[in-house]
PDB file of C-alpha atoms in Angstrom:
ATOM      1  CA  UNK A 199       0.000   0.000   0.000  1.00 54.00           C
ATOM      2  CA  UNK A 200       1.597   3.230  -1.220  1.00 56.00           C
ATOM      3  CA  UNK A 201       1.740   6.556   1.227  1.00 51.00           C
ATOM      4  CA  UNK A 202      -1.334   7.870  -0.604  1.00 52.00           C
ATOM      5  CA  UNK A 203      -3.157   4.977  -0.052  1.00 51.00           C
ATOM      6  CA  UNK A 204      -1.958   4.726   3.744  1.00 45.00           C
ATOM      7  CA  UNK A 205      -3.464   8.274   4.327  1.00 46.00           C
ATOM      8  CA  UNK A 206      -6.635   7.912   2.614  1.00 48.00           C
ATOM      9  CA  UNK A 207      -7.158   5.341   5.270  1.00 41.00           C
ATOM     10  CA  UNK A 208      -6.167   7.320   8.050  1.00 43.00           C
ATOM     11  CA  UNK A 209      -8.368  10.217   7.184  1.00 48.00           C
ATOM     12  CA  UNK A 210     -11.564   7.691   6.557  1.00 44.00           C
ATOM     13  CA  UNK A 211     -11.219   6.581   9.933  1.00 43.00           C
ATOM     14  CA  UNK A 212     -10.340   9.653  11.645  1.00 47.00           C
ATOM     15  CA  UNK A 213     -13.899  11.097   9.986  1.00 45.00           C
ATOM     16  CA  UNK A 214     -15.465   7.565  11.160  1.00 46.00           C
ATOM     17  CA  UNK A 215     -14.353   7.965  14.774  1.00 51.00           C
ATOM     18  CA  UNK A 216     -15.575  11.801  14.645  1.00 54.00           C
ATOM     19  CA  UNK A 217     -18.905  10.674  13.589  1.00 52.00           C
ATOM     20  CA  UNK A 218     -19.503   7.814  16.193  1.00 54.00           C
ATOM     21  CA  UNK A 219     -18.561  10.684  19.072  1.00 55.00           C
ATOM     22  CA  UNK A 220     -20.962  12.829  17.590  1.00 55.00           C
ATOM     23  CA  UNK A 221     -24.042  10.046  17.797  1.00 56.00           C
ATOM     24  CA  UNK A 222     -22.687   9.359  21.068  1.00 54.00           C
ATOM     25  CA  UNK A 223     -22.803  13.025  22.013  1.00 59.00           C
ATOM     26  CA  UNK A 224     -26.629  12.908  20.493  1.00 57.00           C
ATOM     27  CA  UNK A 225     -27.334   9.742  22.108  1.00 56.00           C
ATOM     28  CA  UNK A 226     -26.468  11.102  25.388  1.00 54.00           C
ATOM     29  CA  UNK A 227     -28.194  14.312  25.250  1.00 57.00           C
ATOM     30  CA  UNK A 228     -31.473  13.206  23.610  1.00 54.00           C
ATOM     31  CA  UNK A 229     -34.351  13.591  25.969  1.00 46.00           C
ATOM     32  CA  UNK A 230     -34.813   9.649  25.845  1.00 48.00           C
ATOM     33  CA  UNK A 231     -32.016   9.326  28.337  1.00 48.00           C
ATOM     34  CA  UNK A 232     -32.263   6.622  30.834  1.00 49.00           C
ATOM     35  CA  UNK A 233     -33.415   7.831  34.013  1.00 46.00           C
ATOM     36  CA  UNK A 234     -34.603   6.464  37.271  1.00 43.00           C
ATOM     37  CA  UNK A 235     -38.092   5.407  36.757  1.00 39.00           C
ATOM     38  CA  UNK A 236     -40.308   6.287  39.624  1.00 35.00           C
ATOM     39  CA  UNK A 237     -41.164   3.679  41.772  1.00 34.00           C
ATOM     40  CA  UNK A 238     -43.947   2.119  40.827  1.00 34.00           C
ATOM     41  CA  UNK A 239     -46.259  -0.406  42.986  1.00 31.00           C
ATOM     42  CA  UNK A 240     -48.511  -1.838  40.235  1.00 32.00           C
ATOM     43  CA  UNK A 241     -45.266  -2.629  38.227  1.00 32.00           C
ATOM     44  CA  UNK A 242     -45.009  -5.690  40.833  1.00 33.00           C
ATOM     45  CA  UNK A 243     -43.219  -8.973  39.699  1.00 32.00           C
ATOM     46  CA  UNK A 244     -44.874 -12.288  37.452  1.00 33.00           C
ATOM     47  CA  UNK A 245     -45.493 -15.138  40.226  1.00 30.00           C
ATOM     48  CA  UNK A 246     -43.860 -17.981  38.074  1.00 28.00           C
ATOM     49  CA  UNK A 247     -40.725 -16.284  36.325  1.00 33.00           C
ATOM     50  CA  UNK A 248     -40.200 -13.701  39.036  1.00 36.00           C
ATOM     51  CA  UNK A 249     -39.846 -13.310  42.953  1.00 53.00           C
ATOM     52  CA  UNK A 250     -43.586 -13.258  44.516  1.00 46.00           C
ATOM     53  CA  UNK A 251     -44.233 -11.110  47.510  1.00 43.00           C
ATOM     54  CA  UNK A 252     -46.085 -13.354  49.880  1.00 39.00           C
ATOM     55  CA  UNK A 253     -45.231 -11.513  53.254  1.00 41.00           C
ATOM     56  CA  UNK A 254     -48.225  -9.493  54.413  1.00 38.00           C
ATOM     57  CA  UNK A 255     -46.480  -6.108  54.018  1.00 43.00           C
ATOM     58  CA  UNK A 256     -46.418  -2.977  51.944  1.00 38.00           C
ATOM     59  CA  UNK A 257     -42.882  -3.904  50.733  1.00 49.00           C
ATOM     60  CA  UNK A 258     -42.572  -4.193  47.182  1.00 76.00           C
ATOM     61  CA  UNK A 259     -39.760  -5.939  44.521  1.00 78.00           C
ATOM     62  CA  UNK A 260     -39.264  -3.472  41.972  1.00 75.00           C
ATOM     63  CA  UNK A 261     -36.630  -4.285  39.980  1.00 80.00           C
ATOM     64  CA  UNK A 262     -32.821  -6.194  39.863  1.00 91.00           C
ATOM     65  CA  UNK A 263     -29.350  -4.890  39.988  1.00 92.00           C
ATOM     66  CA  UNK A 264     -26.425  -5.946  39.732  1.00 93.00           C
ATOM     67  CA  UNK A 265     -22.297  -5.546  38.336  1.00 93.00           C
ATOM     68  CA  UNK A 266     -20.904  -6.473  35.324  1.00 94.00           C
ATOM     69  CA  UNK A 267     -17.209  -6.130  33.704  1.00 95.00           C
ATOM     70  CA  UNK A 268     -16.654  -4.177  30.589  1.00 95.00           C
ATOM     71  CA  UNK A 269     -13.096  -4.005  28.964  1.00 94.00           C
ATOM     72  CA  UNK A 270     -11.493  -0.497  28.386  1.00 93.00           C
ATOM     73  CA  UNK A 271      -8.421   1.411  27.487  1.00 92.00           C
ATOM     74  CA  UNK A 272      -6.293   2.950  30.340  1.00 93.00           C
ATOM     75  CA  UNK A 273      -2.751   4.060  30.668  1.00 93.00           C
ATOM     76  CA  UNK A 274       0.003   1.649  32.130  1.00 94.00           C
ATOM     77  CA  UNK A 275      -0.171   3.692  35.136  1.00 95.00           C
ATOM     78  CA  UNK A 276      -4.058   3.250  35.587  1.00 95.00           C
ATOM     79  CA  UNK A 277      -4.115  -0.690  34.545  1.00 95.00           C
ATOM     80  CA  UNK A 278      -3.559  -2.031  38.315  1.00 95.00           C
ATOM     81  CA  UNK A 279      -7.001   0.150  39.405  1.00 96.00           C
ATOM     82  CA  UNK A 280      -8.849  -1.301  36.727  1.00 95.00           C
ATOM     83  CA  UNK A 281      -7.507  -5.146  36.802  1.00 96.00           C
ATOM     84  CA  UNK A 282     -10.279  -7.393  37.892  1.00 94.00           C
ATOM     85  CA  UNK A 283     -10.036 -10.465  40.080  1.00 92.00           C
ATOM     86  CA  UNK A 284      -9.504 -12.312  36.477  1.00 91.00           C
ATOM     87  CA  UNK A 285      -6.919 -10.280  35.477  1.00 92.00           C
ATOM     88  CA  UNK A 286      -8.981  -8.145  32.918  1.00 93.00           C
ATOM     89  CA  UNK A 287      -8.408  -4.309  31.915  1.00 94.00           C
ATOM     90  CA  UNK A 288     -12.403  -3.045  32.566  1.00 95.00           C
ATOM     91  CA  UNK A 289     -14.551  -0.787  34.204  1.00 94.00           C
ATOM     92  CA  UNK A 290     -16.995  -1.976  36.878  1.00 95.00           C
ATOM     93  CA  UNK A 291     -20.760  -0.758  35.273  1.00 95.00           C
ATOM     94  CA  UNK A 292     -23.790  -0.969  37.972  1.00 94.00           C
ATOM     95  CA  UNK A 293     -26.571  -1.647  36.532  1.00 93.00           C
ATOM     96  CA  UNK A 294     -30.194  -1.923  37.483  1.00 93.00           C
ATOM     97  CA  UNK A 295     -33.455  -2.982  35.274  1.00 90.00           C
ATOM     98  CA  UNK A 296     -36.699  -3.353  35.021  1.00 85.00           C
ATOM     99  CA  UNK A 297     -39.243  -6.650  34.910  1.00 80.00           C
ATOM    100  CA  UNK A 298     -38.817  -6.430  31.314  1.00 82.00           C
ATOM    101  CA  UNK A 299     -35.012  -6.479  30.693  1.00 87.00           C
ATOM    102  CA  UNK A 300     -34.285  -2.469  30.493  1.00 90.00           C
ATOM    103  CA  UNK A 301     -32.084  -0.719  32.160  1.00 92.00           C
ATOM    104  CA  UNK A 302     -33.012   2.264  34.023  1.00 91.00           C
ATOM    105  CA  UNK A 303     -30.018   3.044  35.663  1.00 92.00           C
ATOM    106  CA  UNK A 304     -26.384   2.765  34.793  1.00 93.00           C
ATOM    107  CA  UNK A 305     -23.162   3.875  36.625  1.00 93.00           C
ATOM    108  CA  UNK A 306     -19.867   3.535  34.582  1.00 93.00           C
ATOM    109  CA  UNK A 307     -16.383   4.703  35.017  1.00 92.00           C
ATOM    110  CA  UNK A 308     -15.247   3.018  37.849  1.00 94.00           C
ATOM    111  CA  UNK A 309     -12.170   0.834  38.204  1.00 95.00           C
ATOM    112  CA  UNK A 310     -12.421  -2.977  37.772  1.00 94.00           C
ATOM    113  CA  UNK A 311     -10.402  -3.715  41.299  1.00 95.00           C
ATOM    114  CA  UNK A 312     -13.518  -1.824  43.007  1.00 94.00           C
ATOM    115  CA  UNK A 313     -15.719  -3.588  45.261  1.00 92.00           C
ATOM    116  CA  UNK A 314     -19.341  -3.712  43.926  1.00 90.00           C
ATOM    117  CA  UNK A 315     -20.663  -2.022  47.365  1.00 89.00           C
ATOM    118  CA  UNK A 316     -18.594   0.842  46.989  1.00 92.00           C
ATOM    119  CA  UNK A 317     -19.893   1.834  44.073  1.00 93.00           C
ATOM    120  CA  UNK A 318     -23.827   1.209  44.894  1.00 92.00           C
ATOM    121  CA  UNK A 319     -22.676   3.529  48.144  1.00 91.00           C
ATOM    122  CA  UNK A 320     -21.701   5.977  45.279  1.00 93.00           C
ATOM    123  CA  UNK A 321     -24.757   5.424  43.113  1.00 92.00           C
ATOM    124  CA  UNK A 322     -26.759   6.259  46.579  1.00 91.00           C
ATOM    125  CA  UNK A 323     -24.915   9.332  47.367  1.00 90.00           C
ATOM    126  CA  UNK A 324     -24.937  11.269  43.915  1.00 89.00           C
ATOM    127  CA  UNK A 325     -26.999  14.234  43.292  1.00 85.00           C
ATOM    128  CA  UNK A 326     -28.544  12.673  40.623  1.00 85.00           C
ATOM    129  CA  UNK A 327     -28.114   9.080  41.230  1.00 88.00           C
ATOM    130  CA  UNK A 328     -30.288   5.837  42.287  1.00 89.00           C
ATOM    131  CA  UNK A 329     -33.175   6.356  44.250  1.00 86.00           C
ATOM    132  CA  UNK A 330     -35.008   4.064  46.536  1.00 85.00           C
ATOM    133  CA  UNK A 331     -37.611   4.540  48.021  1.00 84.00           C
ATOM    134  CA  UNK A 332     -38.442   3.755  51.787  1.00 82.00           C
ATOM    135  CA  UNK A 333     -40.996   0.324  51.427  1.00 80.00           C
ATOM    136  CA  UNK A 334     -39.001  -0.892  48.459  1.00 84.00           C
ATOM    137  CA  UNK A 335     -36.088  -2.802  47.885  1.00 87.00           C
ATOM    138  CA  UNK A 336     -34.083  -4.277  44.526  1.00 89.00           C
ATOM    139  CA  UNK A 337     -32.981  -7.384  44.432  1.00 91.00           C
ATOM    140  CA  UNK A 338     -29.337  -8.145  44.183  1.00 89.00           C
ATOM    141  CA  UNK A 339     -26.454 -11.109  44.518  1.00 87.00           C
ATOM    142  CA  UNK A 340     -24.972 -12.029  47.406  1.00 84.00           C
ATOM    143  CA  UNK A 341     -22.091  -9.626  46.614  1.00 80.00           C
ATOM    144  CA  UNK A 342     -23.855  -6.943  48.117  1.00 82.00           C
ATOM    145  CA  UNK A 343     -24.812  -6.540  51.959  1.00 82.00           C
ATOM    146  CA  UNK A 344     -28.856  -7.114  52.951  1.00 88.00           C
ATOM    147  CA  UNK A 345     -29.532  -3.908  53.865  1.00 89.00           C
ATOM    148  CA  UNK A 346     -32.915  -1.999  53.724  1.00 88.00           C
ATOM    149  CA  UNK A 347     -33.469  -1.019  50.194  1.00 88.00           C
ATOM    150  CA  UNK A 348     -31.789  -4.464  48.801  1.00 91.00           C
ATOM    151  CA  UNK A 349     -32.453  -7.550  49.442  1.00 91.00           C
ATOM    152  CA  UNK A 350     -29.762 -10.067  48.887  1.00 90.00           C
ATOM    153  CA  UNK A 351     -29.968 -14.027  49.176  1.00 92.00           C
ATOM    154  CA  UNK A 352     -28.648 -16.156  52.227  1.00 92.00           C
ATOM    155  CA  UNK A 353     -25.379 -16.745  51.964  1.00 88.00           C
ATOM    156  CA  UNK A 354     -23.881 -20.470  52.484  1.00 86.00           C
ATOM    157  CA  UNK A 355     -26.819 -21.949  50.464  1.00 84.00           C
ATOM    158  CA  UNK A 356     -27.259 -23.354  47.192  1.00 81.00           C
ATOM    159  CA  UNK A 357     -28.200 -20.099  44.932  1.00 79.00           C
ATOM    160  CA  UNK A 358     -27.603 -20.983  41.395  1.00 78.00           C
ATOM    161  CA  UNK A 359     -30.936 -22.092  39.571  1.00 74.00           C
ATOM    162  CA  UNK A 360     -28.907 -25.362  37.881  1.00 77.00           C
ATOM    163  CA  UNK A 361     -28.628 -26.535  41.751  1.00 78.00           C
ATOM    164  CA  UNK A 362     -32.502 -26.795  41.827  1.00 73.00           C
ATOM    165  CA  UNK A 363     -33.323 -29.164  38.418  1.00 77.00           C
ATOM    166  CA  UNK A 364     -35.432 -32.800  39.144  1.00 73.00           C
ATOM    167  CA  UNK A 365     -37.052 -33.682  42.135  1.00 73.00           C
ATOM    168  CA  UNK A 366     -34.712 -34.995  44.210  1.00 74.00           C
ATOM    169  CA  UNK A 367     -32.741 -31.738  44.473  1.00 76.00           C
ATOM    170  CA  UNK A 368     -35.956 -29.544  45.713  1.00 82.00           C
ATOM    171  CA  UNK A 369     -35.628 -27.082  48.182  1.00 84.00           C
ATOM    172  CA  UNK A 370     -35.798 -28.479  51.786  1.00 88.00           C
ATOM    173  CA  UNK A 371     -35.827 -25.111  53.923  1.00 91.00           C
ATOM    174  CA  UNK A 372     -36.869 -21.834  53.953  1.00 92.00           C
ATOM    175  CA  UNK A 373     -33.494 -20.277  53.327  1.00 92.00           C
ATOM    176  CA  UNK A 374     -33.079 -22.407  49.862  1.00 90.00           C
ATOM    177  CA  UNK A 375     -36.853 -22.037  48.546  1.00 90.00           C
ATOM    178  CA  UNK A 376     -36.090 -18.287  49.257  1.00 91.00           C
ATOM    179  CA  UNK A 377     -32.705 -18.540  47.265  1.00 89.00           C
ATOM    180  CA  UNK A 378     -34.476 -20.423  44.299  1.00 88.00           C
ATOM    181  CA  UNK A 379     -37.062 -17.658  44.068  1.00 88.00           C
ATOM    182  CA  UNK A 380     -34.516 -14.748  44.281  1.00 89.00           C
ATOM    183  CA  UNK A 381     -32.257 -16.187  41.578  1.00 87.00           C
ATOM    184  CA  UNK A 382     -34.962 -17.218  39.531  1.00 86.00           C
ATOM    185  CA  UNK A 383     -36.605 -13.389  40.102  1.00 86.00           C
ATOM    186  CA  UNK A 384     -32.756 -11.809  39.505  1.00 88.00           C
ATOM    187  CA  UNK A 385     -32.299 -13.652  36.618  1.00 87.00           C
ATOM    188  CA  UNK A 386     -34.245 -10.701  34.527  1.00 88.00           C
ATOM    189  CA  UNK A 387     -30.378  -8.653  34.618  1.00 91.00           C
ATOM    190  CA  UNK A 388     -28.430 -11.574  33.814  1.00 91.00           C
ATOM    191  CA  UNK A 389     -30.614 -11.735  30.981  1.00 91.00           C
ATOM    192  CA  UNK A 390     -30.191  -8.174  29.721  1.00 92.00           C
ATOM    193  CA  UNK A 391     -26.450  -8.162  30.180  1.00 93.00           C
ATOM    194  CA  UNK A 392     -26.640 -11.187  28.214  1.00 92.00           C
ATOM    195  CA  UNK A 393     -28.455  -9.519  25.789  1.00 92.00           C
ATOM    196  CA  UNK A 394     -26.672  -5.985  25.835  1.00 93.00           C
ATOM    197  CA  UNK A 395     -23.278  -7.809  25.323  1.00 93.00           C
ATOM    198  CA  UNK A 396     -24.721  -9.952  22.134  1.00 92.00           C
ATOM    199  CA  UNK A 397     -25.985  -7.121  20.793  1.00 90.00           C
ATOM    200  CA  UNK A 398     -23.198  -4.843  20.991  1.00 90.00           C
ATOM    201  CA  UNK A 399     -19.449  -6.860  20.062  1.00 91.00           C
ATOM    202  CA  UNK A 400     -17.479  -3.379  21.222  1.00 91.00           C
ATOM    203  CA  UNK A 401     -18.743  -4.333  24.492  1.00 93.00           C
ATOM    204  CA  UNK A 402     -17.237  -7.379  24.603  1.00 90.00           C
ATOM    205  CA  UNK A 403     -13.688  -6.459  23.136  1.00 88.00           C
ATOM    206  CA  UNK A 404     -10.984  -4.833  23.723  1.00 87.00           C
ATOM    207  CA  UNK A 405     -11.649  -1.353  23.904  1.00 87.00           C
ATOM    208  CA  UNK A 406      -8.880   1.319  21.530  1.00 86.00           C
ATOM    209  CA  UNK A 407     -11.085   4.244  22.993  1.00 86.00           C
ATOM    210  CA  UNK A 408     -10.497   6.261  25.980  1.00 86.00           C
ATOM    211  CA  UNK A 409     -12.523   5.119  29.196  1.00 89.00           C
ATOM    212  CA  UNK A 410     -14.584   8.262  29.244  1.00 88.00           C
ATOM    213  CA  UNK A 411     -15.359   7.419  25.061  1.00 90.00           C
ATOM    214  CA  UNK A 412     -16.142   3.500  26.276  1.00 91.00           C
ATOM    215  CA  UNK A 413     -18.215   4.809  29.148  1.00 91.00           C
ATOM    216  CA  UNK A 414     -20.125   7.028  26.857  1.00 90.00           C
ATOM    217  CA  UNK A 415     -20.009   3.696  24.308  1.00 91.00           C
ATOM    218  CA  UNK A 416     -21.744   2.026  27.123  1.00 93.00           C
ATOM    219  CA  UNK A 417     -24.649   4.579  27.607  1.00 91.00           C
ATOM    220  CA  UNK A 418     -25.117   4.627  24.188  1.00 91.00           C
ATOM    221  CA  UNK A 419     -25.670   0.720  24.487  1.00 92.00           C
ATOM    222  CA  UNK A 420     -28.149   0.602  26.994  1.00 92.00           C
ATOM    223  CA  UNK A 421     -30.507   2.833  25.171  1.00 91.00           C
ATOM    224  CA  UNK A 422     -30.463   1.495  21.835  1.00 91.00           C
ATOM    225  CA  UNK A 423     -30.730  -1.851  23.935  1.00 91.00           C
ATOM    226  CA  UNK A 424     -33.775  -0.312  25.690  1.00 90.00           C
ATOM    227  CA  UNK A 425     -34.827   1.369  22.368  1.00 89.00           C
ATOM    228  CA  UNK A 426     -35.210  -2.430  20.618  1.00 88.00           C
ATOM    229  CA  UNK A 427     -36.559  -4.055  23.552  1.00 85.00           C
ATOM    230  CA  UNK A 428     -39.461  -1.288  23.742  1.00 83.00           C
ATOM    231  CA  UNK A 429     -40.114  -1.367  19.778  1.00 80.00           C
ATOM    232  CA  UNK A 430     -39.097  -5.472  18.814  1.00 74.00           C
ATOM    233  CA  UNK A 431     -42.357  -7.623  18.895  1.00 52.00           C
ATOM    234  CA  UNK A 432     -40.354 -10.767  20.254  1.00 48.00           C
ATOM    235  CA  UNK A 433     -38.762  -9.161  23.375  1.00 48.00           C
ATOM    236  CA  UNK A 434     -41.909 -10.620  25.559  1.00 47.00           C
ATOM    237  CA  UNK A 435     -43.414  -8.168  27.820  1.00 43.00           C
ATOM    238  CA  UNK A 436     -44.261  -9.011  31.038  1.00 38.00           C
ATOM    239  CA  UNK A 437     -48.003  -8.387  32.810  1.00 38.00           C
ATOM    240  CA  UNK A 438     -47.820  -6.943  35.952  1.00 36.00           C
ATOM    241  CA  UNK A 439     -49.511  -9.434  39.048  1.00 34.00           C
ATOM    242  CA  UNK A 440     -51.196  -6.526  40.712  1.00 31.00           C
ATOM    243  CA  UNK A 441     -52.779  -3.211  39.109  1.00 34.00           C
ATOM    244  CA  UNK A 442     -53.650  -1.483  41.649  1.00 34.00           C
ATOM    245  CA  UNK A 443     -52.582   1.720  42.295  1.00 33.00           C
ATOM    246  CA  UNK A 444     -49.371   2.626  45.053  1.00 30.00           C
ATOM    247  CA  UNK A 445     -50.671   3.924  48.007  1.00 28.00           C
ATOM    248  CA  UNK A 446     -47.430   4.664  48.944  1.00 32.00           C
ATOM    249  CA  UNK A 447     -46.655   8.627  48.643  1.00 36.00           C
ATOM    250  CA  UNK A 448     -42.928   9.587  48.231  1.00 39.00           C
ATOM    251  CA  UNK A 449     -40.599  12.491  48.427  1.00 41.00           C
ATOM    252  CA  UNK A 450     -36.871  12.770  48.066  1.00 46.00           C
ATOM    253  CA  UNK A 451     -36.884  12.451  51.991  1.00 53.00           C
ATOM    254  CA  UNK A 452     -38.243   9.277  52.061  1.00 72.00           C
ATOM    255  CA  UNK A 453     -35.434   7.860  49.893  1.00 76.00           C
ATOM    256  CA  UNK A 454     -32.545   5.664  50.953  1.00 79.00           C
ATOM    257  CA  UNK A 455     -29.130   7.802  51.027  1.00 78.00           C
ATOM    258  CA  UNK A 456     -26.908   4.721  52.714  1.00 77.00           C
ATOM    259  CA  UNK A 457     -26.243   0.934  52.962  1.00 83.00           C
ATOM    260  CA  UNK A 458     -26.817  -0.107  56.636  1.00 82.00           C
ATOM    261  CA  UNK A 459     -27.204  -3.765  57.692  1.00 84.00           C
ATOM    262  CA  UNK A 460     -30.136  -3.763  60.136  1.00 84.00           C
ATOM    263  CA  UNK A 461     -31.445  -6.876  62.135  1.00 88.00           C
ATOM    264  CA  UNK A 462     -35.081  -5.558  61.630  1.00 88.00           C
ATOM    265  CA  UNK A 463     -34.307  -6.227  57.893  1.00 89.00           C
ATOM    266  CA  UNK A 464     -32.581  -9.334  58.612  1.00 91.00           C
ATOM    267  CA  UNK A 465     -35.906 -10.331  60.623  1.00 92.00           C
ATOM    268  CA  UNK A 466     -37.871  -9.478  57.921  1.00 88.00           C
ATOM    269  CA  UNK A 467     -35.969 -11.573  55.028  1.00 90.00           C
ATOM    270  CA  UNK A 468     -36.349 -14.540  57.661  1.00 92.00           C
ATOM    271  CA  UNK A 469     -40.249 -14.148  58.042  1.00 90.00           C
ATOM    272  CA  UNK A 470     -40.599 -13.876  54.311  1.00 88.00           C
ATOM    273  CA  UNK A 471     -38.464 -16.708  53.504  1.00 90.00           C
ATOM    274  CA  UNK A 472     -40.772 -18.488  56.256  1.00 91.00           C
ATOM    275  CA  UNK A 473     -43.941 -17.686  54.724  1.00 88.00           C
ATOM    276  CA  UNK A 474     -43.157 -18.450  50.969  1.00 86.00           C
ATOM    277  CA  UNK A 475     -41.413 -21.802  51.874  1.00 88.00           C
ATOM    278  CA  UNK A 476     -45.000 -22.662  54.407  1.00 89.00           C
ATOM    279  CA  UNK A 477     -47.294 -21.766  51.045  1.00 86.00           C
ATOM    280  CA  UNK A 478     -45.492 -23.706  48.610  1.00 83.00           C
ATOM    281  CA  UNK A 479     -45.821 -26.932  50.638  1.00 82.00           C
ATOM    282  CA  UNK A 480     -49.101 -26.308  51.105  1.00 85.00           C
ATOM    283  CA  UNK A 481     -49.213 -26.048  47.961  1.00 82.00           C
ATOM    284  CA  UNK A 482     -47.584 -29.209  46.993  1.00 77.00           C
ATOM    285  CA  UNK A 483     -49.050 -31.393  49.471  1.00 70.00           C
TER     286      UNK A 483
END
């Protein structure tokens, strides 16, 4: 390839790059943005794909959240920050959906080494960050503390839904028909990074761009991603399992600002699990 040839090349791709960082910059900026979607208590979750509220209580599952790794481009000096436990290069993106597989509420940018409850302590604390209400909670992994506001599974119990196939391996307490459930209900995010990442190959790269390019990239993403699953016929949508109206009022005071282990919540998981594991053998008898 001569010189001329060489810098035709360049200057294609330097006018290609220009052109994805402008869609990014409209992307970003439309008024479609994702934002946190008020809580809403009709939006509850399907009894047999998703976590059902049996507890007599005005708590209410909302939604899932949860961490996932996406590759990006750092300096030498920055690469120990963003190293993950399997040796990988990436940023650490919190991310929390809906019932139906959208997201509606992404933080990227931080390292890879970072601990996923330090960064849901940052999503908490931001001006314009997550909100949760007081009398409802997301769901999330056991990498997280159960604190009000998010409800993990029991720890030191068999979690994964692959654990629970054929008869002989059903749940024989509480504390594992409660795990089931919560995977089973959590399972919706899995599912859309699945999805996202399919979609989208530069997510699942290397990255050439900058971080703050790959966490714009990664916005970008999750709205086209929320853009198809809104407007494609065979991304099923899920009916809600109660449509009645929220009775419960809320202002930005009754929002959770902090992570705080509590035995009241701790109680509270334990008379849930209780009560679901009680109906379903009733239920099977």
């Amino acid at each position: 390839m001569d010189p001329h040839e060489i810098a035709a090349v360049l200057s294609a791709f330097t006018i290609a790059q220009r052109q994805m960082l402008l869609i990014l910059e409209a992307l970003l900026h439309d008024n479609k943005r994702i934002t946190h979607i008020p809580v809403d208590a009709g939006h509850r979750i399907r009894q047999l794909t998703y976590f059902r509220m049996i507890h007599a209580s005005d708590l209410n599952c909302l939604r899932a959240l949860d961490g996932t790794y996406i590759k990006v481009n750092v300096s030498a000096a920055d690469i120990p920050r963003y190293r993950t436990r399997k040796s990988e290069v990436a940023t650490n993106v919190l991310d929390v959906c809906d019932t139906n597989g959208g997201f509606v509420f992404i933080l990227a940018g931080w390292e890879g080494s970072t601990v996923d409850s330090r960064i849901l302590r940052d999503a908490l604390s931001r001006p314009n960050g997550l909100k949760v209400s007081k009398g409802y909670y997301y769901l999330r992994d056991a990498g997280y503390p159960n604190a009000e506001g998010f409800l993990a599974p029991y720890r030191g119990q068999h979690y994964h839904l692959q654990e629970w196939r054929g008869v002989e391996n059903a749940p024989e307490t509480p504390k594992e028909f409660f795990n089931m459930k919560h995977c089973s209900a959590r399972n919706v995010i899995e599912r859309a990074f699945g999805l996202l990442k399919g979609r989208w190959a530069i997510l699942r790269g290397k990255s050439y761009y900058l971080v703050q390019v790959q966490c714009r990239t990664i916005m970008a993403c999750c709205l086209l991603h929320n853009l198809i699953n809104r407007e494609m016929s065979y991304i099923e949508e899920l009916d809600d399992e109660d449509d009645g109206d929220s009775t419960h009022a809320t202002t930005s005071g009754d929002d959770i600002t902090y992570i705080e282990p509590s035995n009241e919540w701790t109680e509270w998981r334990d008379a849930l699990a209780s009560s679901m594991f009680t109906e379903w053998q009733l239920c099977n008898q």
